[in-house]
mmCIF file of C-alpha atoms in Angstrom:
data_model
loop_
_atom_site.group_PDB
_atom_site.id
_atom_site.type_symbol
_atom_site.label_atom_id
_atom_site.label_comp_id
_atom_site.label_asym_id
_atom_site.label_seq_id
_atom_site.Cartn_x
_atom_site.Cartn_y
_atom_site.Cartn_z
ATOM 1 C CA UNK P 1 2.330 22.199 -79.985
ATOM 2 C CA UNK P 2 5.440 20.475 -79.904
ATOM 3 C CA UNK P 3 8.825 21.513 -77.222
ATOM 4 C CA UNK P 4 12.289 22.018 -78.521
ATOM 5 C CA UNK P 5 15.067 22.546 -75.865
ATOM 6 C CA UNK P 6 19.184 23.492 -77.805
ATOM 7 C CA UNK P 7 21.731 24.951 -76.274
ATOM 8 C CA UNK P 8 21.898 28.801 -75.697
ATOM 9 C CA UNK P 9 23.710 31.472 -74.313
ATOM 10 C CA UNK P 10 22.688 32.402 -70.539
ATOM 11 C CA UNK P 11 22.429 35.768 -71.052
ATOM 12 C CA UNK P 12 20.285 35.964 -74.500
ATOM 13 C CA UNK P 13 17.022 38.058 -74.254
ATOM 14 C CA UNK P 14 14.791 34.789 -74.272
ATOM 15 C CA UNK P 15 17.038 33.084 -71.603
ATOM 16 C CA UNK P 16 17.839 36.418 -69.301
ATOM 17 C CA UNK P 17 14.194 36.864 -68.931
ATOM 18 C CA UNK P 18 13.670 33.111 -68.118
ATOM 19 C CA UNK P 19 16.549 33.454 -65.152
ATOM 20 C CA UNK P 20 14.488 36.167 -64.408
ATOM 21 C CA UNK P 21 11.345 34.286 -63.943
ATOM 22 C CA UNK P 22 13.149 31.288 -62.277
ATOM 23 C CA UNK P 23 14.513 33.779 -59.287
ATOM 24 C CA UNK P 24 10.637 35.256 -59.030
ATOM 25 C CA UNK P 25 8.751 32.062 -58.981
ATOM 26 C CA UNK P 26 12.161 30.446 -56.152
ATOM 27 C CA UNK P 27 12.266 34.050 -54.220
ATOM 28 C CA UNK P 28 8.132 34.117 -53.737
ATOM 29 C CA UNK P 29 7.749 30.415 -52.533
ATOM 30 C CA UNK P 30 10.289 30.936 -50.266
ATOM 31 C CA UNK P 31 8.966 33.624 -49.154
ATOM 32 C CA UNK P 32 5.518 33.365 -49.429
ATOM 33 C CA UNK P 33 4.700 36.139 -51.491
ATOM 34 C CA UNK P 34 5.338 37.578 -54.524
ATOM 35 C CA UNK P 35 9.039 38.463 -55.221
ATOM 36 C CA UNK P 36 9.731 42.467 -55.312
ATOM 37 C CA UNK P 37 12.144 43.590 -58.635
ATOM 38 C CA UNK P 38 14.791 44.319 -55.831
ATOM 39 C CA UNK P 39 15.030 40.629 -54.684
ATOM 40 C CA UNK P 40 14.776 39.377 -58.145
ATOM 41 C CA UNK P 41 17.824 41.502 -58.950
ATOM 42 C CA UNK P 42 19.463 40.604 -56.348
ATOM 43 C CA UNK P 43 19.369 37.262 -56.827
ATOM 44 C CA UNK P 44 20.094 37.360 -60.390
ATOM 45 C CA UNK P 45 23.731 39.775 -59.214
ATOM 46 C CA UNK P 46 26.655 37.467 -59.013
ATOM 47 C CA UNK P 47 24.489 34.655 -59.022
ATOM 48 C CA UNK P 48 27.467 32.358 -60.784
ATOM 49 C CA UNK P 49 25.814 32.306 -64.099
ATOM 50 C CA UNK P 50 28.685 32.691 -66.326
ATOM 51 C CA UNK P 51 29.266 29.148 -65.284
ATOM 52 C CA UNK P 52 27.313 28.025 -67.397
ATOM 53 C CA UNK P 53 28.996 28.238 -70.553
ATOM 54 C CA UNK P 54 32.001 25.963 -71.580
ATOM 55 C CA UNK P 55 34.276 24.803 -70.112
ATOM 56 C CA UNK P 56 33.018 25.207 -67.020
ATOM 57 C CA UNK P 57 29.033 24.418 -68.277
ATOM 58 C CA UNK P 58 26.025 24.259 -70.444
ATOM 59 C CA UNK P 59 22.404 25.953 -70.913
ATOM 60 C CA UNK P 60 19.853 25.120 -72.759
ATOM 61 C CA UNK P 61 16.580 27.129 -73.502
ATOM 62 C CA UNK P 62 13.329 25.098 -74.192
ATOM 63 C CA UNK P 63 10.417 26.285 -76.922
ATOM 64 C CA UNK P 64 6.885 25.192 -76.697
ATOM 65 C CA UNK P 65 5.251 25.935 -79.798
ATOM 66 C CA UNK P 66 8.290 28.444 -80.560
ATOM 67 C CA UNK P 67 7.613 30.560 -77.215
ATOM 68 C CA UNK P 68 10.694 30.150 -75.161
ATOM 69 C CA UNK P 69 9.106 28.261 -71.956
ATOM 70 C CA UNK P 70 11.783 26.448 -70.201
ATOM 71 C CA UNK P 71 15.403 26.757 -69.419
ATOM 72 C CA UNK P 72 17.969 24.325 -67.317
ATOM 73 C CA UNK P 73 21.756 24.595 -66.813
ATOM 74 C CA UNK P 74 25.139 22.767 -66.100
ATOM 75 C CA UNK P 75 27.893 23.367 -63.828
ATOM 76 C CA UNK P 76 31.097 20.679 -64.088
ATOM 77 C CA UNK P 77 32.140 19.776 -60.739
ATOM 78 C CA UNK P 78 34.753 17.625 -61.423
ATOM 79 C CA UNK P 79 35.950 15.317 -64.223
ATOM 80 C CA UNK P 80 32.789 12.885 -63.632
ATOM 81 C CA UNK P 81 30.194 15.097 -62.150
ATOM 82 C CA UNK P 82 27.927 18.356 -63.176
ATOM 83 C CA UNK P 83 25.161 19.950 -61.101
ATOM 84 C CA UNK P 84 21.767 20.702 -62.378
ATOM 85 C CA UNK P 85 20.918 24.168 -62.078
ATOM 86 C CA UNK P 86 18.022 26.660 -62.759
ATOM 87 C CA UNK P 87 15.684 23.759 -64.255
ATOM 88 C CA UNK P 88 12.595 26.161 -64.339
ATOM 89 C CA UNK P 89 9.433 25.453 -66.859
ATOM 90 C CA UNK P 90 7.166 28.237 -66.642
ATOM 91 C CA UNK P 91 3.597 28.042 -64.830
ATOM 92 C CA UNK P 92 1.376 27.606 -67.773
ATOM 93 C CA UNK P 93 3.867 25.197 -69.553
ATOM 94 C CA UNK P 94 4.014 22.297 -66.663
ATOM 95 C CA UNK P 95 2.953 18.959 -67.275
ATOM 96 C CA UNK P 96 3.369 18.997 -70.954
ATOM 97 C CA UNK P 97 6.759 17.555 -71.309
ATOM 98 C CA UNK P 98 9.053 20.270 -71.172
ATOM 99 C CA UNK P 99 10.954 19.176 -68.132
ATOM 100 C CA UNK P 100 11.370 15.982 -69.140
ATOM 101 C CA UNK P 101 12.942 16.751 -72.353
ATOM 102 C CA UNK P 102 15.334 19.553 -70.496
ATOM 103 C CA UNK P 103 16.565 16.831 -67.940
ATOM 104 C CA UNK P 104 17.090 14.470 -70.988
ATOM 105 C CA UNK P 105 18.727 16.938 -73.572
ATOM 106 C CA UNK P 106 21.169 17.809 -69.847
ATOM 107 C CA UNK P 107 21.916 14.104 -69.374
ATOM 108 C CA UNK P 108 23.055 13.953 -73.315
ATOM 109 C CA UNK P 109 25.143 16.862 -73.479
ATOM 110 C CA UNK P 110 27.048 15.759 -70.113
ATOM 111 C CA UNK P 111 27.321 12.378 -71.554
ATOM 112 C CA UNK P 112 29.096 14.280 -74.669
ATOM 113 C CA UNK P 113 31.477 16.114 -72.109
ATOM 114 C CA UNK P 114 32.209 12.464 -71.196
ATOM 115 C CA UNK P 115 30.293 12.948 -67.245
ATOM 116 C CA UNK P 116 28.857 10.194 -65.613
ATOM 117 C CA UNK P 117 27.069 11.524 -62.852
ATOM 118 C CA UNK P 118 24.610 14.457 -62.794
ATOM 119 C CA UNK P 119 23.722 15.524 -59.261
ATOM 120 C CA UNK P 120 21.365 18.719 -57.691
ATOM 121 C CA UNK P 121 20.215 20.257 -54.853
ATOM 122 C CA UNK P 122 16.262 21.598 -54.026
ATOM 123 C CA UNK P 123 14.337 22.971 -51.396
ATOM 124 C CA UNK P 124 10.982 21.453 -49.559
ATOM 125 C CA UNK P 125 8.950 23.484 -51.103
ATOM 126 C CA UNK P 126 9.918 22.455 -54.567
ATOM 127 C CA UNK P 127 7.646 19.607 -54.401
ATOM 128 C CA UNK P 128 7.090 19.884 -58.249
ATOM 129 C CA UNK P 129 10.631 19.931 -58.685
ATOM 130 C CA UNK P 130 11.361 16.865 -56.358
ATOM 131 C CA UNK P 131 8.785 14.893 -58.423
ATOM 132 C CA UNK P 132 10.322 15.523 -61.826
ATOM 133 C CA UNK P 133 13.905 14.410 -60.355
ATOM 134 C CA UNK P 134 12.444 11.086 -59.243
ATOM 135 C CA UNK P 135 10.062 10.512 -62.200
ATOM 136 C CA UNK P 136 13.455 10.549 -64.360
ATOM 137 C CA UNK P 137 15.463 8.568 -61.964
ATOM 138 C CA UNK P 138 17.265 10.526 -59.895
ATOM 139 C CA UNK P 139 17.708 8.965 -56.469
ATOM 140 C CA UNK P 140 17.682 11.141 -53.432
ATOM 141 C CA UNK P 141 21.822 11.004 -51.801
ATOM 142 C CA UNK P 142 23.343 12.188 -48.521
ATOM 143 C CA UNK P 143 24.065 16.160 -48.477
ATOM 144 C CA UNK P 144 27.365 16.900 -50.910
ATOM 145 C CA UNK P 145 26.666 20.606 -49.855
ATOM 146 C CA UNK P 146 26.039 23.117 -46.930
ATOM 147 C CA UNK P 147 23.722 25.554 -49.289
ATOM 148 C CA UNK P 148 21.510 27.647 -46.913
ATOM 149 C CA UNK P 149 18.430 26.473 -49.449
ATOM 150 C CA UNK P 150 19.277 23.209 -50.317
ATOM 151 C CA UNK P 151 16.911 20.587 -48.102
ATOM 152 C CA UNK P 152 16.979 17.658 -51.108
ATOM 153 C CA UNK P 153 20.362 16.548 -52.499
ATOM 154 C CA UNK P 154 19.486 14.041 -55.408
ATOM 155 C CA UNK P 155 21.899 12.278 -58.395
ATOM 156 C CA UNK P 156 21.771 10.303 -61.445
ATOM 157 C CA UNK P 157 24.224 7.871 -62.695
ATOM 158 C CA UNK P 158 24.150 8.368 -66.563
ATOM 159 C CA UNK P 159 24.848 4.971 -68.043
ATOM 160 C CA UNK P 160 25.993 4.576 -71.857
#
């Protein structure tokens, strides 16, 4: 089975439901259980995500074998700088590539928009997360934010 990740709207069936799954799997750890529908919902209200369309952003949706497994998005912060945002690869679908080739496919389109810098936040428990940043060479940075769940603040220089 091979992955595919191209651009698509944030609020499409295949990527709604992978927000969806992104807020479960991030509400749970955090809280150490599963998620209820109530806290998923609520974390998916007026969660920002119609930045993620131009100008402000990006999203991209990521197939494995067809089945939509992966989704990552961009927000500009400036004229040099976007943030990484809901990078989520489904359970099942981890360690087979997929994140990899969202973080790369991100880093091209921001290079397109003419960006230089691609910078995120993550929590402790993220640990997956954390290793995927530095595996594709994003460096960990002093705190750019105040975010009550951001613990990690990492960036990436994107050269040429």
């Amino acid at each position: 089975m091979t992955w595919t990740v191209a651009p698509e709207p944030f609020d499409s069936p295949d990527a709604s439901l992978l927000r969806r799954d992104y807020y479960g799997e991030v509400a749970g750890r955090y809280w150490g259980r599963p998620a209820t529908a109530e806290e998923i919902r609520d974390g998916l209200t007026d969660d920002g995500a119609e930045r993620l369309t131009a100008p402000t952003g990006d999203f991209v949706v990521g197939r494995h074998g067809g089945r939509a497994a992966a989704c990552a998005g961009l927000v500009l912060v400036d004229a040099d700088t976007a943030e990484l945002t809901r990078v989520f690869v489904r359970p099942e679908f981890r360690g087979t590539g997929g994140g990899g080739l969202l973080l790369t496919t991100l880093e091209d389109r921001a290079r397109a928009l003419g960006l230089s810098r691609l910078r995120l936040d993550t929590r402790d428990d993220l640990v997956e997360a954390r290793g995927l940043y530095a595996k594709h060479g994003f460096r960990e940075v002093p705190a750019f934010n105040r975010g009550p769940y951001a613990e990690h603040w990492f960036a990436k220089e994107l050269g040429a």
